[in-house]
Coordinates of C-alpha atoms in Angstrom, one line a residue:
M1 CA 10.2 -6.6 -21.0
K2 CA 6.2 -7.7 -19.4
K3 CA 3.7 -4.4 -19.9
V4 CA 1.6 -4.5 -16.8
F5 CA -1.6 -2.8 -16.6
I6 CA -3.7 -1.4 -13.9
D7 CA -6.9 -1.1 -14.5
G8 CA -8.6 1.3 -11.5
S9 CA -5.1 2.7 -11.2
A10 CA -6.1 6.0 -9.2
G11 CA -7.7 3.6 -6.2
T12 CA -6.6 3.3 -2.6
T13 CA -5.4 -0.1 -3.7
G14 CA -4.7 0.4 -7.5
L15 CA -1.7 3.6 -6.2
R16 CA -0.2 1.7 -4.0
I17 CA 0.7 -1.0 -6.7
V18 CA 1.5 1.9 -8.6
E19 CA 4.3 2.9 -6.2
R20 CA 5.6 -0.8 -5.9
L21 CA 5.8 -0.6 -9.7
E22 CA 6.6 2.5 -11.5
S23 CA 10.7 2.4 -10.4
R24 CA 10.8 -0.9 -11.4
D25 CA 12.7 -1.7 -15.1
D26 CA 11.9 -5.3 -15.7
I27 CA 8.2 -3.8 -17.1
E28 CA 6.4 -1.7 -18.5
L29 CA 3.4 -0.1 -17.1
I30 CA 0.8 0.4 -19.3
K31 CA -0.8 4.4 -19.3
L32 CA -4.4 5.4 -19.7
T33 CA -5.1 9.4 -20.0
E34 CA -7.3 10.4 -17.1
E35 CA -10.1 10.8 -19.9
N36 CA -9.9 7.3 -21.1
R37 CA -9.6 6.0 -17.9
K38 CA -12.7 5.2 -17.8
D39 CA -13.3 4.6 -21.8
S40 CA -14.2 1.2 -23.0
E41 CA -12.2 0.5 -25.8
A42 CA -9.0 2.0 -24.1
R43 CA -9.2 -0.2 -21.6
K44 CA -10.4 -3.0 -24.0
K45 CA -6.8 -2.2 -26.0
A46 CA -4.6 -1.4 -22.5
L47 CA -6.0 -5.2 -21.3
N48 CA -5.6 -6.9 -24.1
E49 CA -2.0 -5.3 -25.0
A50 CA -0.9 -6.5 -21.3
D51 CA 1.0 -9.5 -20.3
I52 CA -0.3 -9.2 -16.8
A53 CA -3.8 -6.9 -15.6
F54 CA -4.4 -6.0 -12.2
L55 CA -8.1 -4.9 -11.8
C56 CA -8.4 -2.7 -8.9
L57 CA -12.5 -2.5 -9.6
P58 CA -15.8 -3.2 -8.2
D59 CA -17.1 -6.7 -8.3
A60 CA -19.0 -6.0 -11.2
A61 CA -16.5 -3.4 -13.3
A62 CA -13.8 -6.5 -12.7
I63 CA -16.7 -8.9 -14.2
E64 CA -16.9 -7.1 -16.9
A65 CA -13.0 -6.4 -17.6
V66 CA -12.0 -10.2 -17.8
S67 CA -15.3 -10.2 -20.3
L68 CA -13.1 -7.9 -22.7
I69 CA -9.9 -9.7 -22.9
D70 CA -10.0 -11.8 -26.0
N71 CA -6.8 -13.2 -26.0
D72 CA -5.0 -15.9 -24.3
K73 CA -2.6 -14.2 -22.9
T74 CA -2.7 -11.9 -20.5
V75 CA -3.1 -12.7 -17.2
V76 CA -5.3 -11.3 -14.2
L77 CA -5.0 -10.1 -11.0
D78 CA -8.1 -9.6 -9.7
T79 CA -8.3 -7.2 -6.5
S80 CA -11.7 -7.4 -6.1
T81 CA -13.8 -10.5 -4.2
A82 CA -15.5 -11.4 -7.5
H83 CA -13.7 -14.1 -8.0
R84 CA -12.4 -15.2 -4.9
T85 CA -14.4 -19.0 -4.3
N86 CA -14.7 -19.7 -7.9
S87 CA -12.8 -22.7 -8.7
D88 CA -11.4 -22.0 -11.5
W89 CA -8.9 -19.4 -10.9
A90 CA -6.8 -19.7 -8.6
Y91 CA -6.5 -17.8 -4.9
G92 CA -3.4 -15.6 -4.6
F93 CA -1.9 -17.3 -0.6
P94 CA 1.0 -18.7 -2.1
E95 CA 1.8 -19.5 1.4
L96 CA -1.0 -22.1 1.9
S97 CA 1.0 -24.8 0.4
K98 CA 3.3 -25.8 -2.5
T99 CA 0.5 -26.5 -4.6
A100 CA -1.5 -23.5 -4.2
E101 CA 2.0 -21.7 -5.3
E102 CA 2.1 -23.6 -8.3
K103 CA -1.7 -22.5 -8.8
V104 CA -0.6 -19.2 -9.0
K105 CA 2.3 -19.3 -10.8
N106 CA 0.7 -21.1 -14.0
S107 CA -2.5 -19.7 -13.6
K108 CA -3.4 -17.0 -16.3
R109 CA -6.7 -16.3 -13.6
I110 CA -5.6 -15.2 -9.5
A111 CA -8.2 -14.0 -7.2
V112 CA -6.3 -11.5 -4.7
P113 CA -7.1 -12.4 -1.4
G114 CA -9.2 -10.1 0.9
C115 CA -7.8 -8.1 3.5
H116 CA -10.1 -9.6 7.0
A117 CA -9.7 -13.1 5.1
S118 CA -6.9 -13.0 4.5
G119 CA -5.7 -13.1 8.3
F120 CA -8.4 -16.0 9.2
I121 CA -7.0 -17.8 6.3
S122 CA -3.9 -18.2 7.6
L123 CA -4.4 -19.0 10.7
V124 CA -7.4 -21.7 10.1
Y125 CA -6.0 -23.3 7.8
P126 CA -3.4 -25.1 8.4
L127 CA -5.1 -26.0 12.0
V128 CA -7.6 -27.5 9.1
E129 CA -5.4 -29.5 7.2
K130 CA -2.9 -30.9 10.3
G131 CA -6.8 -32.7 11.7
I132 CA -6.3 -30.3 14.6
I133 CA -9.4 -29.0 14.4
S134 CA -12.6 -30.3 12.6
K135 CA -14.4 -28.9 9.5
D136 CA -17.2 -28.5 11.3
I137 CA -15.7 -26.3 14.4
L138 CA -17.7 -23.4 15.4
L139 CA -15.3 -20.0 15.0
S140 CA -15.5 -16.4 16.0
C141 CA -12.8 -13.6 14.5
F142 CA -12.2 -10.2 15.6
S143 CA -10.4 -8.1 13.3
L144 CA -8.8 -4.3 14.0
T145 CA -7.9 -2.4 10.7
G146 CA -6.7 1.5 9.6
Y147 CA -9.3 3.5 8.3
S148 CA -7.7 2.7 5.2
G149 CA -9.1 -0.2 4.0
G150 CA -12.1 2.0 3.5
G151 CA -11.3 3.3 0.3
K152 CA -10.7 6.8 -0.8
K153 CA -14.0 8.2 0.9
M154 CA -13.6 7.2 4.4
I155 CA -9.9 7.9 4.3
A156 CA -10.8 11.7 3.2
E157 CA -13.6 11.1 6.3
Y158 CA -10.7 9.9 8.8
E159 CA -8.5 12.6 7.7
D160 CA -10.8 16.0 7.1
A161 CA -9.8 18.2 10.5
E162 CA -13.3 18.6 11.5
R163 CA -14.4 15.3 10.8
E164 CA -17.3 13.4 13.5
E165 CA -16.4 12.8 17.5
L166 CA -17.4 9.1 16.5
L167 CA -14.8 8.7 14.4
N168 CA -11.6 9.3 17.2
A169 CA -13.1 5.8 18.4
P170 CA -13.0 2.2 17.4
R171 CA -16.0 1.3 15.5
Q172 CA -17.7 -1.5 14.9
Y173 CA -19.3 -3.2 11.4
G174 CA -20.5 -5.7 9.3
L175 CA -22.9 -5.8 11.9
S176 CA -25.6 -7.9 10.1
Q177 CA -22.5 -10.5 9.4
T178 CA -22.6 -10.5 5.9
H179 CA -19.2 -9.6 5.6
K180 CA -18.2 -9.6 1.7
H181 CA -15.1 -11.8 2.6
L182 CA -16.6 -14.6 5.0
P183 CA -17.5 -16.4 1.7
E184 CA -13.8 -17.2 0.8
M185 CA -12.8 -17.4 4.9
T186 CA -15.2 -20.4 4.6
S187 CA -14.3 -21.5 1.3
V188 CA -11.0 -21.3 1.2
T189 CA -9.8 -22.9 5.1
G190 CA -12.8 -25.3 4.1
I191 CA -15.1 -25.2 7.4
E192 CA -18.5 -26.0 7.0
N193 CA -19.3 -22.8 9.3
A194 CA -19.0 -19.3 8.5
P195 CA -17.2 -17.4 11.7
V196 CA -18.6 -15.3 14.0
F197 CA -17.2 -11.9 12.4
I198 CA -16.3 -9.0 14.3
P199 CA -14.7 -6.6 12.1
V200 CA -13.4 -2.9 13.4
V201 CA -12.2 0.3 11.7
D202 CA -9.7 2.5 14.3
A203 CA -8.3 6.1 13.7
Y204 CA -4.9 5.1 12.1
Y205 CA -4.2 4.5 8.7
S206 CA -3.3 1.0 7.8
G207 CA -2.3 -1.7 9.6
M208 CA -4.8 -4.9 10.6
E209 CA -4.5 -7.5 13.1
V210 CA -6.3 -10.2 13.0
T211 CA -7.4 -12.8 16.3
V212 CA -9.2 -16.2 16.0
P213 CA -9.8 -17.5 19.9
L214 CA -10.2 -21.4 20.5
F215 CA -11.0 -23.4 23.3
A216 CA -8.3 -26.3 24.2
S217 CA -11.4 -28.2 24.2
Q218 CA -12.5 -27.6 20.5
L219 CA -9.0 -28.8 19.4
N220 CA -9.5 -32.6 18.3
E221 CA -8.5 -35.6 21.2
G222 CA -4.5 -35.2 21.4
Y223 CA -3.7 -32.2 20.0
T224 CA -2.4 -29.1 22.4
V225 CA -1.3 -25.6 21.7
E226 CA 2.1 -26.5 21.2
D227 CA 0.5 -28.6 17.8
I228 CA -0.7 -24.9 16.3
K229 CA 2.6 -23.8 17.1
N230 CA 4.4 -26.4 15.1
A231 CA 2.1 -26.2 11.8
Y232 CA 2.0 -22.5 12.0
K233 CA 6.7 -23.4 12.4
E234 CA 6.5 -25.8 9.4
K235 CA 3.9 -23.6 7.0
Y236 CA 5.1 -19.9 8.0
K237 CA 9.2 -19.9 7.5
G238 CA 9.6 -16.8 5.5
P239 CA 10.4 -14.2 3.5
V240 CA 6.6 -13.2 3.3
V241 CA 5.2 -14.9 6.2
K242 CA 6.8 -16.2 9.0
Y243 CA 5.9 -17.4 12.6
V244 CA 7.0 -15.3 15.4
E245 CA 7.1 -16.4 19.2
A246 CA 5.7 -13.8 20.8
F247 CA 3.9 -10.5 20.1
D248 CA 3.7 -9.6 23.5
E249 CA 5.0 -5.8 23.7
S250 CA 4.9 -4.7 27.4
G251 CA 1.1 -6.8 27.3
F252 CA -0.4 -5.5 24.1
V253 CA 0.3 -5.7 20.6
S254 CA -0.2 -3.3 18.2
A255 CA -2.0 -3.5 15.0
N256 CA 0.3 -0.8 13.0
K257 CA 3.5 -2.6 13.7
L258 CA 3.6 -3.4 10.1
S259 CA 1.6 -0.7 8.7
F260 CA 3.4 -0.1 5.4
N261 CA 5.2 -3.2 4.7
D262 CA 4.7 -6.3 2.9
G263 CA 5.1 -9.2 5.2
M264 CA 2.7 -10.7 7.8
E265 CA 3.8 -12.2 11.1
I266 CA 1.8 -15.5 12.5
S267 CA 1.9 -16.2 16.2
V268 CA 0.6 -17.8 19.2
S269 CA -0.7 -16.5 22.5
G270 CA -3.1 -17.4 25.8
N271 CA -2.7 -20.6 27.8
S272 CA -3.0 -24.3 26.9
D273 CA -7.0 -23.5 27.6
R274 CA -7.9 -20.3 25.7
I275 CA -5.9 -19.7 23.2
L276 CA -5.6 -16.6 21.0
L277 CA -4.4 -17.1 17.3
I278 CA -3.0 -13.9 15.8
S279 CA -2.0 -12.5 12.3
R280 CA -0.3 -9.6 11.6
Y281 CA 0.4 -7.6 8.7
D282 CA -0.7 -4.1 6.9
N283 CA -4.1 -4.0 5.2
L284 CA -2.4 -2.4 2.2
G285 CA 0.1 -4.9 2.3
K286 CA 0.0 -8.4 2.6
G287 CA -4.0 -7.9 2.6
A288 CA -4.2 -6.2 -0.9
S289 CA -1.4 -5.0 -2.6
G290 CA 1.3 -6.2 -1.9
A291 CA -0.1 -9.7 -1.6
A292 CA -1.2 -8.9 -5.7
V293 CA 2.7 -7.6 -6.8
E294 CA 3.9 -11.0 -4.7
C295 CA 1.7 -12.8 -7.3
M296 CA 3.1 -11.0 -10.1
N297 CA 6.4 -12.0 -9.3
I298 CA 5.3 -15.6 -8.9
V299 CA 4.2 -15.5 -11.8
L300 CA 6.9 -14.1 -13.7
G301 CA 9.2 -16.8 -12.0
I302 CA 11.4 -14.0 -9.9
D303 CA 12.1 -13.5 -6.4
K304 CA 8.5 -13.2 -4.7
T305 CA 9.2 -9.9 -2.7
T306 CA 10.8 -8.3 -5.5
G307 CA 9.9 -4.7 -5.2
L308 CA 8.7 -5.4 -2.3
E309 CA 9.3 -3.5 1.6
I310 CA 9.6 -7.0 3.2

């Protein structure tokens, strides 16, 4: 039986990981008391006792946690931004390639992808890989998320019975174009220019819909929208990430269709001239906690969907 420690288990991501693991009989959760969960010595002891440690912490605290580990046994799964562009760490999106999955399986250090970044990368990576689009392409990305993506503070704001009127409508953010997910969106896909990124949070709990629009003229010569669909069909066959022919729900696409689900759906809409690449999933599922547990399952050499809702 493997010992697992969740450093930061009181946060939104940590709590969802606990929910997925506490009923499993193949692992033993190492738990700290409320008074010890921020104590460095208690955390250090737990981190070094663990076979697998999830870090659900701010960047600086995640970096500190890694420094507390003094053995070569503990596998670290970091859900923060701190290590996502570090080439010494495996990037925790195993569906991107066999190489990516093997690196996750054999690594002691795994960076769990960001929620917005997961959708963008799922859409753009295969097109760069196949040569359908060039690395110097200029892209934009629209991402709609539920308020749980903002953590406990934002959840409390939205669930306050007397919340302010502004919270009742969609709210765009990341206005400075310096969103923390942009470096990994650029680095992992291999594109040379960060996309113009439009994240929007709305008054529903969870679920995410990421859209990358393309003009057919942006595709490399000889490629069409059918080549895009075929690239997705070839790469995303499930069980976690799968291509679907159409999202159309009477002319709409619901961003919370996969709320509380750990899978991801990829589809292509639009027409032969103006193309919409769409990725739909749960910001707390494949966008965070579910992705982390999937990576743990791969490390353990068991079915990657164990304990997940697919």
